[in-house]
PDB file of C-alpha atoms in Angstrom:
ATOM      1  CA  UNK A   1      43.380  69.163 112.422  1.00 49.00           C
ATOM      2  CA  UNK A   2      43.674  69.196 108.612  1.00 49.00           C
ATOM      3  CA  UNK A   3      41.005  69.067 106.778  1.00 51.00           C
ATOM      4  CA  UNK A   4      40.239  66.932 104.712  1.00 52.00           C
ATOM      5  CA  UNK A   5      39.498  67.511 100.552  1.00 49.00           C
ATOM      6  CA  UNK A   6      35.808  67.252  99.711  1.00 49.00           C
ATOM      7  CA  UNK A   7      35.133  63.722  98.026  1.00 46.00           C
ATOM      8  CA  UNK A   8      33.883  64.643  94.482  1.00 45.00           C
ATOM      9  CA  UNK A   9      31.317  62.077  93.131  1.00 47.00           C
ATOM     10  CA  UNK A  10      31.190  61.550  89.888  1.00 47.00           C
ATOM     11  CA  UNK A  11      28.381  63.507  87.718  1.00 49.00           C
ATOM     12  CA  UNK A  12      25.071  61.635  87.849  1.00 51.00           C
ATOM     13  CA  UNK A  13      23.828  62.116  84.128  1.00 52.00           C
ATOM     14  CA  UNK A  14      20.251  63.047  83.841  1.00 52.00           C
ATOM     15  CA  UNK A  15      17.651  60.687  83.009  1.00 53.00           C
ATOM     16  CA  UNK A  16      16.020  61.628  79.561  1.00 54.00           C
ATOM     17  CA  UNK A  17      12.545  61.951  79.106  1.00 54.00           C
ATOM     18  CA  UNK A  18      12.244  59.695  76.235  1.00 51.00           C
ATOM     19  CA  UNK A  19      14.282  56.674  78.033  1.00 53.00           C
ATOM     20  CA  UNK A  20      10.995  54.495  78.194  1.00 55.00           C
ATOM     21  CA  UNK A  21      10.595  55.476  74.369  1.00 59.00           C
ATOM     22  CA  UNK A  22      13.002  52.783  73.723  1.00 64.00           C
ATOM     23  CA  UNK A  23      11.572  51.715  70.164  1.00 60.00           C
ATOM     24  CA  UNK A  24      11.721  55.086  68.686  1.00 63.00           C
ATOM     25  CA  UNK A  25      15.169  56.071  70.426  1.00 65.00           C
ATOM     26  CA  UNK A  26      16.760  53.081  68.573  1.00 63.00           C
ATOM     27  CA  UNK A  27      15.450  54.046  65.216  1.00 58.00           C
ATOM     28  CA  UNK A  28      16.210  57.882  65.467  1.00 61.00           C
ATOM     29  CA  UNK A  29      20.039  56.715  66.824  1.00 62.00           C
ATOM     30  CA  UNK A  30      20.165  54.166  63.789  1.00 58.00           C
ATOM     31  CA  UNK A  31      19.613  55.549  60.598  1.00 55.00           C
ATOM     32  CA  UNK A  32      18.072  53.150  57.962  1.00 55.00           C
ATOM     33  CA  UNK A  33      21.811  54.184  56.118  1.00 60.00           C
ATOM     34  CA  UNK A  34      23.511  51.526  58.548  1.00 63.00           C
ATOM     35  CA  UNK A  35      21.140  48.669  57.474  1.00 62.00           C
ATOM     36  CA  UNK A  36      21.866  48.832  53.869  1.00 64.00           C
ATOM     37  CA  UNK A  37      25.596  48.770  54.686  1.00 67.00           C
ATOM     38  CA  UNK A  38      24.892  45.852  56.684  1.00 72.00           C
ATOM     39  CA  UNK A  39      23.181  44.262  53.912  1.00 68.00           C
ATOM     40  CA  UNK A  40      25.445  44.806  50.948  1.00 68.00           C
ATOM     41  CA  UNK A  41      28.416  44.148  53.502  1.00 71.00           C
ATOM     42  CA  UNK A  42      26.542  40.642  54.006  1.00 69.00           C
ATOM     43  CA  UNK A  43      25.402  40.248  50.208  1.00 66.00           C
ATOM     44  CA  UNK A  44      29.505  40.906  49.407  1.00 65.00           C
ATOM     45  CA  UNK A  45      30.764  38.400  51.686  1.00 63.00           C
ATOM     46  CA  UNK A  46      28.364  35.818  50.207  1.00 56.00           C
ATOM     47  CA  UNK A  47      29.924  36.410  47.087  1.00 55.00           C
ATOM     48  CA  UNK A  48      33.252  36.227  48.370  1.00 51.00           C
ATOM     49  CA  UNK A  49      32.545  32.663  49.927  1.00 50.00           C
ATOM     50  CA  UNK A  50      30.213  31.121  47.302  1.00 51.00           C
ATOM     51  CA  UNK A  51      29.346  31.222  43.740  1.00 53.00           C
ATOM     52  CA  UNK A  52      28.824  33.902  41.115  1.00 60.00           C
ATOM     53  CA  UNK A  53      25.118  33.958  39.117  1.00 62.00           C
ATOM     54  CA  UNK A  54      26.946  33.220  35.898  1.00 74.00           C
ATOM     55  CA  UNK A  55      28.212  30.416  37.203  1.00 70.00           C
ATOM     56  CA  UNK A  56      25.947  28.971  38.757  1.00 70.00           C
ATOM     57  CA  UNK A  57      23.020  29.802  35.739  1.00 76.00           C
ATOM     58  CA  UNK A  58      26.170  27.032  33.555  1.00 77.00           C
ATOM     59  CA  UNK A  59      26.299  24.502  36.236  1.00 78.00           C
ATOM     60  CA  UNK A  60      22.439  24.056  36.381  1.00 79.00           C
ATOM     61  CA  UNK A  61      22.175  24.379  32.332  1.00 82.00           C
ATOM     62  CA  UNK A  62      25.158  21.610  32.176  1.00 83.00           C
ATOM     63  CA  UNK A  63      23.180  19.518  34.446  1.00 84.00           C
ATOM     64  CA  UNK A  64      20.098  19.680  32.216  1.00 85.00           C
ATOM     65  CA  UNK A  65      21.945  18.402  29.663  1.00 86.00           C
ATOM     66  CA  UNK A  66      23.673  15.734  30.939  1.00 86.00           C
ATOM     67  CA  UNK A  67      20.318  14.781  32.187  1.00 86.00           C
ATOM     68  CA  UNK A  68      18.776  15.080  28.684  1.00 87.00           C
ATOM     69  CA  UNK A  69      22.079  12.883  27.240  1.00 86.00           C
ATOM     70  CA  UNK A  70      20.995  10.838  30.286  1.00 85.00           C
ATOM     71  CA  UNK A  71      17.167  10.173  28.876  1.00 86.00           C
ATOM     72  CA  UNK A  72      18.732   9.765  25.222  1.00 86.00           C
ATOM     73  CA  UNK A  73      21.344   7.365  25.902  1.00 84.00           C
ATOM     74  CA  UNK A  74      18.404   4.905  28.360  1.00 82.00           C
ATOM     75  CA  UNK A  75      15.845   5.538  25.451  1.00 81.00           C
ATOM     76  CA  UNK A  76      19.047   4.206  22.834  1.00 80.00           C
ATOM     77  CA  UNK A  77      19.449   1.123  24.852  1.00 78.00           C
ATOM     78  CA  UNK A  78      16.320   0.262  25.371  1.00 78.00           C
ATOM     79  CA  UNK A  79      15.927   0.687  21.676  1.00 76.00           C
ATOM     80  CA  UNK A  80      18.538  -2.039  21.372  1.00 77.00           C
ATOM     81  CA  UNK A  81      17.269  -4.282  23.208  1.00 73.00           C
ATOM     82  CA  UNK A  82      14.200  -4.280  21.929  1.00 73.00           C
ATOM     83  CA  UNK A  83      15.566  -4.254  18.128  1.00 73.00           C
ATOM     84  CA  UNK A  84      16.094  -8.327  18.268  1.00 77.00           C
ATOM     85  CA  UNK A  85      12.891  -8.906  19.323  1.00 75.00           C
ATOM     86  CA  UNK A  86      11.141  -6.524  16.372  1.00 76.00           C
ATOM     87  CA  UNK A  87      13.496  -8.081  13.742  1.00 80.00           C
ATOM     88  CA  UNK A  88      12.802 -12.050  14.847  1.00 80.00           C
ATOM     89  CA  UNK A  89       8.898 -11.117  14.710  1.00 84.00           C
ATOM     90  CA  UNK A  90       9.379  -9.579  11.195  1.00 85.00           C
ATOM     91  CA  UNK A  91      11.633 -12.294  10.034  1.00 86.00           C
ATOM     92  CA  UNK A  92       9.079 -15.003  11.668  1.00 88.00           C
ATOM     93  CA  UNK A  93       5.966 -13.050   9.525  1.00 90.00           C
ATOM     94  CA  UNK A  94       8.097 -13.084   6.170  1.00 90.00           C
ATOM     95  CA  UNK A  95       8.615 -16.788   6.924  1.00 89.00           C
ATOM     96  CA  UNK A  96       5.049 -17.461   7.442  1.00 90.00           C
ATOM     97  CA  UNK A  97       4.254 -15.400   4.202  1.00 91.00           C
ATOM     98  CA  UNK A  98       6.667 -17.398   2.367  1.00 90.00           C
ATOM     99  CA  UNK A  99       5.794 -20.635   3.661  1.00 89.00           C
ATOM    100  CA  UNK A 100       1.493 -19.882   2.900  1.00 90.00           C
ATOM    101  CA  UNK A 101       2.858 -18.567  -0.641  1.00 89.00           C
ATOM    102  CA  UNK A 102       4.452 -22.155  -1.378  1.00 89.00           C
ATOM    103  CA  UNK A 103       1.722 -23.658  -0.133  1.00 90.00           C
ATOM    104  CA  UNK A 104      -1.032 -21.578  -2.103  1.00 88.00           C
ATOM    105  CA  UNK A 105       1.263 -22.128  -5.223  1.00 87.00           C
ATOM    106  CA  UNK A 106       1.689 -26.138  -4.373  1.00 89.00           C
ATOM    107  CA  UNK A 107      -2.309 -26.271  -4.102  1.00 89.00           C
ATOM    108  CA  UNK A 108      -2.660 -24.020  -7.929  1.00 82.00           C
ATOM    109  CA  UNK A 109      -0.552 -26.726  -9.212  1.00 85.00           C
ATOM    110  CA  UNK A 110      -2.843 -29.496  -7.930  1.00 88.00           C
ATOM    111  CA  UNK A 111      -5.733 -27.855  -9.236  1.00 81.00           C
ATOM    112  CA  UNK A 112      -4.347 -27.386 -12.693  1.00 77.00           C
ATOM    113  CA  UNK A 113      -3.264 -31.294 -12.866  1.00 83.00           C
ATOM    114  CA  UNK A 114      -6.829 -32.287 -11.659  1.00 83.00           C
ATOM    115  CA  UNK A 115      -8.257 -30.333 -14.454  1.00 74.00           C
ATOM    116  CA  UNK A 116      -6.037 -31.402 -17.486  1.00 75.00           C
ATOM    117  CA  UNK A 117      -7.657 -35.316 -15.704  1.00 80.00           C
ATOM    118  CA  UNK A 118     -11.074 -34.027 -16.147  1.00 75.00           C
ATOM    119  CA  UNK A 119     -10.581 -32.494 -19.804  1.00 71.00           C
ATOM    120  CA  UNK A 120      -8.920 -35.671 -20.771  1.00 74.00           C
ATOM    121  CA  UNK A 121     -11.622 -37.780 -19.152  1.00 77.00           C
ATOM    122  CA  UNK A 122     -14.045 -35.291 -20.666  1.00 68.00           C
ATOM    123  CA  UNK A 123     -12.707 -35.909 -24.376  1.00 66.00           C
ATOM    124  CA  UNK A 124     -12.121 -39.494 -23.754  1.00 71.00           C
ATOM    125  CA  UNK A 125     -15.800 -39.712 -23.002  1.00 69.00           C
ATOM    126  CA  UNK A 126     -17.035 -37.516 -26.017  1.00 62.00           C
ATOM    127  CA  UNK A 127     -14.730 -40.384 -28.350  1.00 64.00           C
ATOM    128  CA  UNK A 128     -16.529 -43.111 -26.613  1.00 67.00           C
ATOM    129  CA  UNK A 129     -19.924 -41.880 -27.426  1.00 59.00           C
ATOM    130  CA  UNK A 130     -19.934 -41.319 -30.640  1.00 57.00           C
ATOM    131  CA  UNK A 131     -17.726 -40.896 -33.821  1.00 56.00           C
ATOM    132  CA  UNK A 132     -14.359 -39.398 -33.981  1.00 61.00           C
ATOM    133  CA  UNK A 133     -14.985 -36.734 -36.034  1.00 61.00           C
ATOM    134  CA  UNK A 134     -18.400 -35.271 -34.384  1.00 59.00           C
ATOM    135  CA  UNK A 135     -16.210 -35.716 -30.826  1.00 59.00           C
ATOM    136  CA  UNK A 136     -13.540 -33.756 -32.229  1.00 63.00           C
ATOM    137  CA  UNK A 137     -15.840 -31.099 -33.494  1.00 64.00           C
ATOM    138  CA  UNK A 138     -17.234 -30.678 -30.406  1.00 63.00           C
ATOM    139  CA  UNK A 139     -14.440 -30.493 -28.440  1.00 64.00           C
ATOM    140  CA  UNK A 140     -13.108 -27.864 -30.714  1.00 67.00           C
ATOM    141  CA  UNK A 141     -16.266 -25.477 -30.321  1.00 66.00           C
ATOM    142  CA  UNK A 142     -15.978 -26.160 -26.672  1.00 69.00           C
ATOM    143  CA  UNK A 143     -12.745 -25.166 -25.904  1.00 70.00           C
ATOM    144  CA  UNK A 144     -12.219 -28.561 -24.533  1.00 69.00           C
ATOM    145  CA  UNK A 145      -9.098 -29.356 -27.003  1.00 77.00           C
ATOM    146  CA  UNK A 146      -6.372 -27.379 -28.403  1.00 82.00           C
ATOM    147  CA  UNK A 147      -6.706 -25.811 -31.782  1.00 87.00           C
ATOM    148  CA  UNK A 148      -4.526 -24.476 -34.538  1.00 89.00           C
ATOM    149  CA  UNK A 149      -4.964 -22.789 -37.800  1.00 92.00           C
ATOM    150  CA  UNK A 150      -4.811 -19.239 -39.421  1.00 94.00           C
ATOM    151  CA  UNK A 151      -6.341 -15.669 -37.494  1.00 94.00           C
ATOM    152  CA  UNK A 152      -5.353 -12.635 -35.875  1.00 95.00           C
ATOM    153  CA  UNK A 153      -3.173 -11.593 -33.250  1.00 95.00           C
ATOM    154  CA  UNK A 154      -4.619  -8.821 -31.141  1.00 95.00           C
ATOM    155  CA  UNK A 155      -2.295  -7.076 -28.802  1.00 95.00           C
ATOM    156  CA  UNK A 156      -3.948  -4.347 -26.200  1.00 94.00           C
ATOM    157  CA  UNK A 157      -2.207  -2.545 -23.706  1.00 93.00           C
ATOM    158  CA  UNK A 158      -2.834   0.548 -21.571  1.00 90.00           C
ATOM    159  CA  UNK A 159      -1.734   3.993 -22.942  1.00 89.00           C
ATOM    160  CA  UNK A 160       2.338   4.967 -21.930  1.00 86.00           C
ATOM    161  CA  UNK A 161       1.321   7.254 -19.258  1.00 76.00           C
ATOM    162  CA  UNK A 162      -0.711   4.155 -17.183  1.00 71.00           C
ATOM    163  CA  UNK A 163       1.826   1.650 -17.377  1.00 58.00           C
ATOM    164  CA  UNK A 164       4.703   3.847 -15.974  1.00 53.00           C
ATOM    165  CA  UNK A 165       6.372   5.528 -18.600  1.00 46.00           C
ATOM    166  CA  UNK A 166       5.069   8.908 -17.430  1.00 43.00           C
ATOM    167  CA  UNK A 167       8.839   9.435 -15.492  1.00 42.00           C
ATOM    168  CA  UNK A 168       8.879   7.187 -12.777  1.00 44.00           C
ATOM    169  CA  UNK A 169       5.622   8.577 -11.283  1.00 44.00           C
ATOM    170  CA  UNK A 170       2.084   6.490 -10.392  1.00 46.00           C
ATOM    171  CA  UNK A 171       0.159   7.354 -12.777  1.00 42.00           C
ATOM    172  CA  UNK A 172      -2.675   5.986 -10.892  1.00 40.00           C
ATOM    173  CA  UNK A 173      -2.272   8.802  -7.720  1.00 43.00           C
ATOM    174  CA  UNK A 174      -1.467  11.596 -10.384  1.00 41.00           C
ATOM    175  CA  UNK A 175      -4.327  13.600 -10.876  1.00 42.00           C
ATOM    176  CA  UNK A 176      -3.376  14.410 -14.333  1.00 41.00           C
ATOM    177  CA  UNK A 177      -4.291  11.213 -16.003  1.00 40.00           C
ATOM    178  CA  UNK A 178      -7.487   9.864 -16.363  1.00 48.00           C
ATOM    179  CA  UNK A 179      -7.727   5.822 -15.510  1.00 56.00           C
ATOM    180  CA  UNK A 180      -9.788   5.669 -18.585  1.00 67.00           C
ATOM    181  CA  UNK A 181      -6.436   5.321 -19.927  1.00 83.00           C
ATOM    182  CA  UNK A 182      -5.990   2.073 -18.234  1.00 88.00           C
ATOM    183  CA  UNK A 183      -7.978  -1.164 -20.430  1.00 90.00           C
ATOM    184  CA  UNK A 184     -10.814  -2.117 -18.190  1.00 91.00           C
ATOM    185  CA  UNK A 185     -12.630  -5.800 -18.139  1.00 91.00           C
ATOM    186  CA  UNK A 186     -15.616  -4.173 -19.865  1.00 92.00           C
ATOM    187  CA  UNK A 187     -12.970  -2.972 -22.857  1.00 92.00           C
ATOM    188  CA  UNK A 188     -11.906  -6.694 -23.064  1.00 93.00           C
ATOM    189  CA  UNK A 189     -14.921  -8.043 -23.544  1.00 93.00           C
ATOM    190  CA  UNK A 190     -16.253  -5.369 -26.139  1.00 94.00           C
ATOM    191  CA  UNK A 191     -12.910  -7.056 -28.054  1.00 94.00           C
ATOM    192  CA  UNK A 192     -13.867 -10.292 -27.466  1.00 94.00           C
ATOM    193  CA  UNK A 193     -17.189 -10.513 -28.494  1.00 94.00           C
ATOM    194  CA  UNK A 194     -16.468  -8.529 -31.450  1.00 94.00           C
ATOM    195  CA  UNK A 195     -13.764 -11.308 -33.314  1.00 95.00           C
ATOM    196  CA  UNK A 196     -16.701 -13.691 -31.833  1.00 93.00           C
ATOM    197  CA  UNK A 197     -18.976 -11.754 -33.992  1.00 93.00           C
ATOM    198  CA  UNK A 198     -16.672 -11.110 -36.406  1.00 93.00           C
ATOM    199  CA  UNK A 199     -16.052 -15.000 -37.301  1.00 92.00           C
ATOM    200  CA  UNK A 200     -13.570 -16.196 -34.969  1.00 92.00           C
ATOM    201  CA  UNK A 201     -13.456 -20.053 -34.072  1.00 90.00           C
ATOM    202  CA  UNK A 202     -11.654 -20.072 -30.982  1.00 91.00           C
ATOM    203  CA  UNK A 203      -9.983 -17.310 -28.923  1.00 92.00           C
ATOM    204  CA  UNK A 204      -7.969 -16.964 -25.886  1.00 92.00           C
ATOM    205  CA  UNK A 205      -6.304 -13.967 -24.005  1.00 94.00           C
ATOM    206  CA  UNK A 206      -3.001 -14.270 -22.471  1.00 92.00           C
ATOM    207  CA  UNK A 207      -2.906 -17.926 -23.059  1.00 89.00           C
ATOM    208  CA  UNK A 208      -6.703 -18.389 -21.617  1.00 89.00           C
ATOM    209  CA  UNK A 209      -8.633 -20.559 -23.459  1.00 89.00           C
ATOM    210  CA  UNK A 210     -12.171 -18.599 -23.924  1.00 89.00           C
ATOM    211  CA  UNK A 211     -15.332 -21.654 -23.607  1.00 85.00           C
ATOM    212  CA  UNK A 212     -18.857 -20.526 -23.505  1.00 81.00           C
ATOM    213  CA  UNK A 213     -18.642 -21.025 -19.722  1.00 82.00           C
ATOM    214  CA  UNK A 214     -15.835 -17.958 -19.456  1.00 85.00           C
ATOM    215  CA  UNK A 215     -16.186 -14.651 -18.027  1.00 87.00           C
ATOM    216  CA  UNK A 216     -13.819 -11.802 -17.997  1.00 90.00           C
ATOM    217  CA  UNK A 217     -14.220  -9.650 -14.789  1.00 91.00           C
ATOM    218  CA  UNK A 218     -12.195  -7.077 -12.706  1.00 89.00           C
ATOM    219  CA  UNK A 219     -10.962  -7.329  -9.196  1.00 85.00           C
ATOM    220  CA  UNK A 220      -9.793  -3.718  -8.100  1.00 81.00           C
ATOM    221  CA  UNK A 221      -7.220  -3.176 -11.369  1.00 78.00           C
ATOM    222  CA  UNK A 222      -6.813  -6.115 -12.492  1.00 85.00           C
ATOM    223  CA  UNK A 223      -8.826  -7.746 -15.056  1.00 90.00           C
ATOM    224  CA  UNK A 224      -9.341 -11.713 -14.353  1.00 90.00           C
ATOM    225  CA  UNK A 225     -10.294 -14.614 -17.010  1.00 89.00           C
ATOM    226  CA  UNK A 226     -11.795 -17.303 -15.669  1.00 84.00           C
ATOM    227  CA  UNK A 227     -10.939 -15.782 -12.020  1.00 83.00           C
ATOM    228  CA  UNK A 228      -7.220 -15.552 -13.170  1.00 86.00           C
ATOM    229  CA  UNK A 229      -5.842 -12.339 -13.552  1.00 88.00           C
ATOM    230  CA  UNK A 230      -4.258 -11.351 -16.570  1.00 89.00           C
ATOM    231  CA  UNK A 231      -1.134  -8.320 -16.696  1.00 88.00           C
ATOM    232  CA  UNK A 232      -0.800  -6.169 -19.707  1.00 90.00           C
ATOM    233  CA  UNK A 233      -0.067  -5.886 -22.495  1.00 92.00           C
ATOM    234  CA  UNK A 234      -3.369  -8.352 -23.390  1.00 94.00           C
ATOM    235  CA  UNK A 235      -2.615 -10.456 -26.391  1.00 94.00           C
ATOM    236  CA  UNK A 236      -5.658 -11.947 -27.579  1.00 95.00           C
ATOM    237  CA  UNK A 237      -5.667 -14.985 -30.384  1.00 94.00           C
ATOM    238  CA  UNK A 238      -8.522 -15.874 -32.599  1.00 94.00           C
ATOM    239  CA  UNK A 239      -8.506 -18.641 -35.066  1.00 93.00           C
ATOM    240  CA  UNK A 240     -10.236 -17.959 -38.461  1.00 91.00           C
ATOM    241  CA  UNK A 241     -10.152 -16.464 -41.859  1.00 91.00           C
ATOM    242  CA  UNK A 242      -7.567 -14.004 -40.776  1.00 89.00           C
ATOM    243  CA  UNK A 243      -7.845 -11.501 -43.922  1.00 93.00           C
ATOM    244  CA  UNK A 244     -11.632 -11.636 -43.176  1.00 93.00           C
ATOM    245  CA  UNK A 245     -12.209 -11.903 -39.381  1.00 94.00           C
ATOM    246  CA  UNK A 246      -9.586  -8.337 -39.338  1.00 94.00           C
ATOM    247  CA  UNK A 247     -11.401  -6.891 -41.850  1.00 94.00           C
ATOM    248  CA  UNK A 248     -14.779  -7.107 -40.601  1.00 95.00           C
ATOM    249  CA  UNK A 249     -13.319  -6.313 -36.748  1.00 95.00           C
ATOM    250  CA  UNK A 250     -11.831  -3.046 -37.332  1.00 94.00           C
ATOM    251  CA  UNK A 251     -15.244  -2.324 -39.038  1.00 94.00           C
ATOM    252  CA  UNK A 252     -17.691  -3.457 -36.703  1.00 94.00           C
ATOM    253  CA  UNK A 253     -18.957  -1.396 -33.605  1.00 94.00           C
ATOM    254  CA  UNK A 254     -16.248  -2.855 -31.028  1.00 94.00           C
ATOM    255  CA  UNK A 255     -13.447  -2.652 -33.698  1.00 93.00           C
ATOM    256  CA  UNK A 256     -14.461   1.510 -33.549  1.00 94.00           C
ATOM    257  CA  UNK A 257     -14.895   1.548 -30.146  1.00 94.00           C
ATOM    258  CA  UNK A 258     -10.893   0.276 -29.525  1.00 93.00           C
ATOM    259  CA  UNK A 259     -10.023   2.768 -32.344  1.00 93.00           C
ATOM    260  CA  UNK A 260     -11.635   5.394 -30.264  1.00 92.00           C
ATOM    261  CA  UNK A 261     -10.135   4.499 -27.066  1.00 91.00           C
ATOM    262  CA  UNK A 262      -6.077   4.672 -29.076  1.00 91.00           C
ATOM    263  CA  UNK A 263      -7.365   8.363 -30.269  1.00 90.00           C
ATOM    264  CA  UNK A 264      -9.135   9.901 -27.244  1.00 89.00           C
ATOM    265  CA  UNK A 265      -7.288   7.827 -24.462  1.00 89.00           C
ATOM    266  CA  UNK A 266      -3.887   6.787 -25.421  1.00 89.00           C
ATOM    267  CA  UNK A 267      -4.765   2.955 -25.153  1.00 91.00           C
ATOM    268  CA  UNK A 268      -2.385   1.094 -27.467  1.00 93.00           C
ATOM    269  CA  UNK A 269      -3.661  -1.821 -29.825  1.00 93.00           C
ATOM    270  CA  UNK A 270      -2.045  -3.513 -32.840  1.00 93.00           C
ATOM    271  CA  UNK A 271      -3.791  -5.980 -34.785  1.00 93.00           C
ATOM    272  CA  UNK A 272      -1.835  -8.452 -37.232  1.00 93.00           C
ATOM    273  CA  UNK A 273      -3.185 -11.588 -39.770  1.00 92.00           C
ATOM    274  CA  UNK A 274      -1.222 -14.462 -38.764  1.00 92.00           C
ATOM    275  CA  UNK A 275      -0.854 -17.724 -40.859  1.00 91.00           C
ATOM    276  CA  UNK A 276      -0.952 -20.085 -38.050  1.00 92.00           C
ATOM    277  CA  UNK A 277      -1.671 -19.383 -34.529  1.00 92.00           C
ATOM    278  CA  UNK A 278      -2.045 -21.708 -31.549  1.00 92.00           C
ATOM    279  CA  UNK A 279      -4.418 -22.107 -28.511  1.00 89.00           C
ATOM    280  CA  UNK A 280      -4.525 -23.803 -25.971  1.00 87.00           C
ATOM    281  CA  UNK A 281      -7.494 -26.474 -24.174  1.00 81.00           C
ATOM    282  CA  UNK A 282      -9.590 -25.030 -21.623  1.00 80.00           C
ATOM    283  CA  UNK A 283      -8.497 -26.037 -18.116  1.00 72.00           C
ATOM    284  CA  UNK A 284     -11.666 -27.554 -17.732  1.00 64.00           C
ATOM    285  CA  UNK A 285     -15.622 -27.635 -19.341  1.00 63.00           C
ATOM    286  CA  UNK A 286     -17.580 -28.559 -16.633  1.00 64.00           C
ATOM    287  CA  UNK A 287     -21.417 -29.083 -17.435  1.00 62.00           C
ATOM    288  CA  UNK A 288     -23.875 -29.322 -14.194  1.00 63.00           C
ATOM    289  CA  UNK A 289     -26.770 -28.696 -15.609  1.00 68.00           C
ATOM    290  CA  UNK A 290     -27.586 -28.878 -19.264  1.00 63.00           C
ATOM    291  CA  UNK A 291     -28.197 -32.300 -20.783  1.00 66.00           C
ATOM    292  CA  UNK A 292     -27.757 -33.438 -24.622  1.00 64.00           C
ATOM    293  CA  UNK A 293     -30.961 -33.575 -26.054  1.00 67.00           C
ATOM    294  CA  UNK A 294     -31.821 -37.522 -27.348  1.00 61.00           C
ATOM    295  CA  UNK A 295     -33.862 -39.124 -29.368  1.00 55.00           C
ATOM    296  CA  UNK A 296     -36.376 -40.398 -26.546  1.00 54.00           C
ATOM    297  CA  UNK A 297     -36.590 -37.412 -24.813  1.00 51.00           C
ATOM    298  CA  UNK A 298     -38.113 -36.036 -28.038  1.00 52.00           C
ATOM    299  CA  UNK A 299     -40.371 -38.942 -28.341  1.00 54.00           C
ATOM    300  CA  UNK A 300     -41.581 -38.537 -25.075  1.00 51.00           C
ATOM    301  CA  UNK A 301     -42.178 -34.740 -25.223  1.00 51.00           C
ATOM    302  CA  UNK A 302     -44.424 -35.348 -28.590  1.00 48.00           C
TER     303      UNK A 302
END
């Protein structure tokens, strides 16, 4: 009987000791080497697919800026539309300054018409109670007529650097200059009341009749007659002896006191003996208070 050939099993391969280790088999068989492949092998295939940094740092800085050329160009039209409106409002103000401007001017020229009435009435009234040549004399010292006859002509202004000729600056925010350079109210009537006491009749500045009523004042800079402000130069008029009344000005106190302000400040003045000079009436003399002294008020006072 033949026999037959041993059946050969295949070799059983011994178990390991470490098999239940399975945690530290797999990290002993795998080095840490294979991981970083992995990850640069991933990292390079990403790049492969999708976008380089460079190019995707110029994408996200061309977005910012059309976002910021986004902003500008709503902020532009916006500005647009709101221009009309801020041009209407402006243009409705300049009418409404224009408009109160005519009217202010319409009511000045009411008030000046009303007082030429009342100095008329006033002199018709001083004719009607007593002679004509005691009503003209006092409507002459009054100021309550126009006069004309021989005097000075007395032209003050302020010195070069105050009224602009200092090259195109403001003198008046230059620290540099002193505003004493500028003629003040208080200079004006120093002038005035010196031709008064030097023998003037009548006088008026810048066409303002002067009355025993008047009063020269400042408002901020500007130097007001009767509450109406006066610009330089200042030409003041005095009727009288005019060799005389210029003499004894430039002599007297306030005469010295202008001369002083042309040397230490710059302040101009020029003063000139005129054969005839004019001036006009007083807008108005109005008399509240004081009463004319009669004859039977002194007999009753006795």
């Amino acid at each position: 009987m033949p026999q037959q050939p041993p059946v050969r099993s295949s070799p059983t391969r011994p178990q390991r000791p470490d098999a239940s280790m399975s945690l530290i088999t797999n990290v002993m068989d795998h080095s840490l080497d294979d991981g970083y492949a992995e990850a640069a092998a991933r990292r390079k295939s990403e790049g492969e697919g999708g976008l380089p940094k460079t190019l995707r740092a110029k994408l996200g800085l061309a977005a910012g800026l059309v976002l910021a050329a986004l902003v500008v160009t709503v902020g532009a039209a916006q500005a647009r539309v709101a221009a009309p409106v801020v041009a209407k409002e402006r243009q409705e103000l300049i009418d409404r300054i224009d408009s109160e401007t005519a009217a202010a001017d319409k009511l000045e020229s009411t008030v000046d018409t009303l007082r030429d009435d009342v100095s008329a009435r006033q002199r018709a009234a001083l004719k009607s109670s007593g002679g004509s040549a005691e009503a003209d004399l006092v409507g002459l010292l009054s100021g309550a007529t126009a006069v004309h006859g021989p005097g000075v002509k007395l032209v003050v202004n302020d010195a070069k650097e105050a009224s602009g000729g200092g090259g195109g600056a403001n003198p008046r925010e230059t620290s540099g200059f002193s505003d004493t350079g500028r003629v003040r109210d208080r200079d004006m009537q120093r002038v005035v009341n010196g031709l008064w006491a030097s023998g003037a009749e009548a006088i008026s500045v810048n066409g303002q009749r002067l009355t025993a009523l008047s009063a020269i004042r400042a408002a901020g800079d500007a130097i007001l007659v009767d509450n109406r402000p006066l610009v330089p130069p200042y030409t003041v008029l005095a009727v009288g002896d005019g060799e005389r009344l210029s003499t004894r000005f430039q002599n007297s106190a306030d005469g010295l006191y202008l001369h002083a302000l042309e040397e230490n400040y710059g302040i101009r003045a020029t003063i000139s003996t005129e054969g005839e000079v004019r001036l006009p009436a007083a807008p108005s003399v109005i008399v509240r208070t004081a009463q004319p002294k009669s004859e039977k008020t002194e007999k009753g006072t006795s």
